[in-house]
């Protein structure tokens, strides 16, 4: 039986988010960063490459082959491991041999382009199989193991030192607790998946604030192997208003010894990934207790030249303020958090609304607004384009709040209403998604309750799709 021979610790990047995949030029820059920083692995699996998931059986065209070859060669030229990921889980029929043939053909096609390492990804799919499959394999997990084992054997016959990875359907603690994929899913994987196949895991959550050693040890027992962490800490595909420029954080350095790899699936906007990936590399290679803030500051110093504007450099302290406003999913950076608390405190009347306090708060808000505005002058246009929509929104909110705070300094009244010609109903916070958001309030424990005071006049009839309406 062929087994893989590589035990290398996998450290690097997953292009595995929903949305437009990175361009060839962005990948080329990524590979340069990675080789410079000692990251060794890149996993290609953009969810919205149609042929990765939706029409996974269709072969790549010649043009697509050429593009993929460029990526594979660019990666391997830098000495990095290129892993090709395929996600057949939306509609695969596990029990049909013709499906295995489709998988083989795709892997062969990628193999001919230079691919040596492969992954089968079963995340974000319906956790149901046809009755015949269940009968034949006994469980959903066993059906997936059969497919993965067959394909891994095939891959290792061609490339004995290649890696083969598998993403389970329940890929985080919360999903496993809810028994996604059926009872005993992870234990079945532990028993039936070939021991040399690596298994992905995102931590206790899809976006895990923390990943601890005890959490991973417990998982290792069930999987009978060390997992490879698919880290979504800096992923932003689920929220179009944010991006994450904070450091790799919430994981102790000891985690490295508990896993077979750490791969980050970061921001969609490639240029915004400097700090996330630079600090991941530092986490992997450095020694001693992990200090995320020190790593952040050091990465920002390296990144700062990219923020050269037509009027000279952006000061480091301004860059810190900007990145603190777009730090980590569960946490603002300290300067942004302080600003928020100052504004919220003044508005709640908790702080003595002395003129000096209001003025200091307004000055800091004005500084952040100014930094947002200055991003438009950045010479590196792809970087500005990646920032522009989000910082625009931040500027608008700061502008509005400043109008309220101005009431204190100018008229001695706080909390009076204000108006702005730039923020009229309909153009500001308008649109269905935004209005629907206003109908739900999320509480600190994560639960939602509905607001019932926003109803307008009674609605007209709700029309269904054309084929449902009466003739
Ligand atoms: C996910 C998806 C990933 C996506 C991420 C963040 C995994 C294994 N799959 O659930 O493609 O980018 O969340 O939204 O994480």
PDB file of C-alpha atoms and ligand atoms in Angstrom, residues 16-18 45 47 123-124 167-168 171 175 200 202 206-207 230-232 235-238 265-266 268, ligand 1:
ATOM      1  CA  UNK A  16     -10.012  29.225  -0.013  1.00  0.00           C
ATOM      2  CA  UNK A  17     -12.450  32.077   0.440  1.00  0.00           C
ATOM      3  CA  UNK A  18     -15.741  32.857  -1.308  1.00  0.00           C
ATOM      4  CA  UNK A  45      -9.079  26.066  -3.567  1.00  0.00           C
ATOM      5  CA  UNK A  47     -14.585  28.542  -3.586  1.00  0.00           C
ATOM      6  CA  UNK A 123     -16.763  21.753   3.829  1.00  0.00           C
ATOM      7  CA  UNK A 124     -19.991  23.742   3.405  1.00  0.00           C
ATOM      8  CA  UNK A 167     -11.494  18.766   4.913  1.00  0.00           C
ATOM      9  CA  UNK A 168     -14.304  17.172   6.926  1.00  0.00           C
ATOM     10  CA  UNK A 171     -14.636  21.143  10.500  1.00  0.00           C
ATOM     11  CA  UNK A 175     -20.256  21.753  14.083  1.00  0.00           C
ATOM     12  CA  UNK A 200      -8.216  20.137   8.313  1.00  0.00           C
ATOM     13  CA  UNK A 202     -10.642  25.483  11.975  1.00  0.00           C
ATOM     14  CA  UNK A 206     -15.368  28.611  11.951  1.00  0.00           C
ATOM     15  CA  UNK A 207     -13.651  31.857  12.915  1.00  0.00           C
ATOM     16  CA  UNK A 230      -7.217  25.864   8.395  1.00  0.00           C
ATOM     17  CA  UNK A 231      -7.159  29.223  10.097  1.00  0.00           C
ATOM     18  CA  UNK A 232      -9.957  31.644   9.236  1.00  0.00           C
ATOM     19  CA  UNK A 235     -10.834  35.680   6.497  1.00  0.00           C
ATOM     20  CA  UNK A 236     -13.280  38.459   5.663  1.00  0.00           C
ATOM     21  CA  UNK A 237     -15.439  36.932   2.933  1.00  0.00           C
ATOM     22  CA  UNK A 238     -18.374  36.779   5.352  1.00  0.00           C
ATOM     23  CA  UNK A 265      -7.213  31.541   4.705  1.00  0.00           C
ATOM     24  CA  UNK A 266      -6.957  35.339   4.842  1.00  0.00           C
ATOM     25  CA  UNK A 268     -10.101  38.405  -0.003  1.00  0.00           C
TER      26      UNK A 268
HETATM   27  C1  LIG B   1     -15.732  28.597   5.822  1.00  0.00           C
HETATM   28  C2  LIG B   1     -15.170  28.045   4.575  1.00  0.00           C
HETATM   29  C3  LIG B   1     -14.164  28.984   3.936  1.00  0.00           C
HETATM   30  C4  LIG B   1     -14.529  30.446   4.184  1.00  0.00           C
HETATM   31  C5  LIG B   1     -14.500  30.651   5.670  1.00  0.00           C
HETATM   32  C6  LIG B   1     -14.775  32.076   6.128  1.00  0.00           C
HETATM   33  C7  LIG B   1     -13.710  26.477   5.806  1.00  0.00           C
HETATM   34  C8  LIG B   1     -13.175  25.091   5.944  1.00  0.00           C
HETATM   35  N1  LIG B   1     -14.578  26.725   4.813  1.00  0.00           N
HETATM   36  O1  LIG B   1     -16.517  27.976   6.451  1.00  0.00           O
HETATM   37  O2  LIG B   1     -14.141  28.708   2.565  1.00  0.00           O
HETATM   38  O3  LIG B   1     -13.612  31.296   3.569  1.00  0.00           O
HETATM   39  O4  LIG B   1     -15.474  29.833   6.269  1.00  0.00           O
HETATM   40  O5  LIG B   1     -16.016  32.545   5.720  1.00  0.00           O
HETATM   41  O6  LIG B   1     -13.372  27.316   6.598  1.00  0.00           O
END
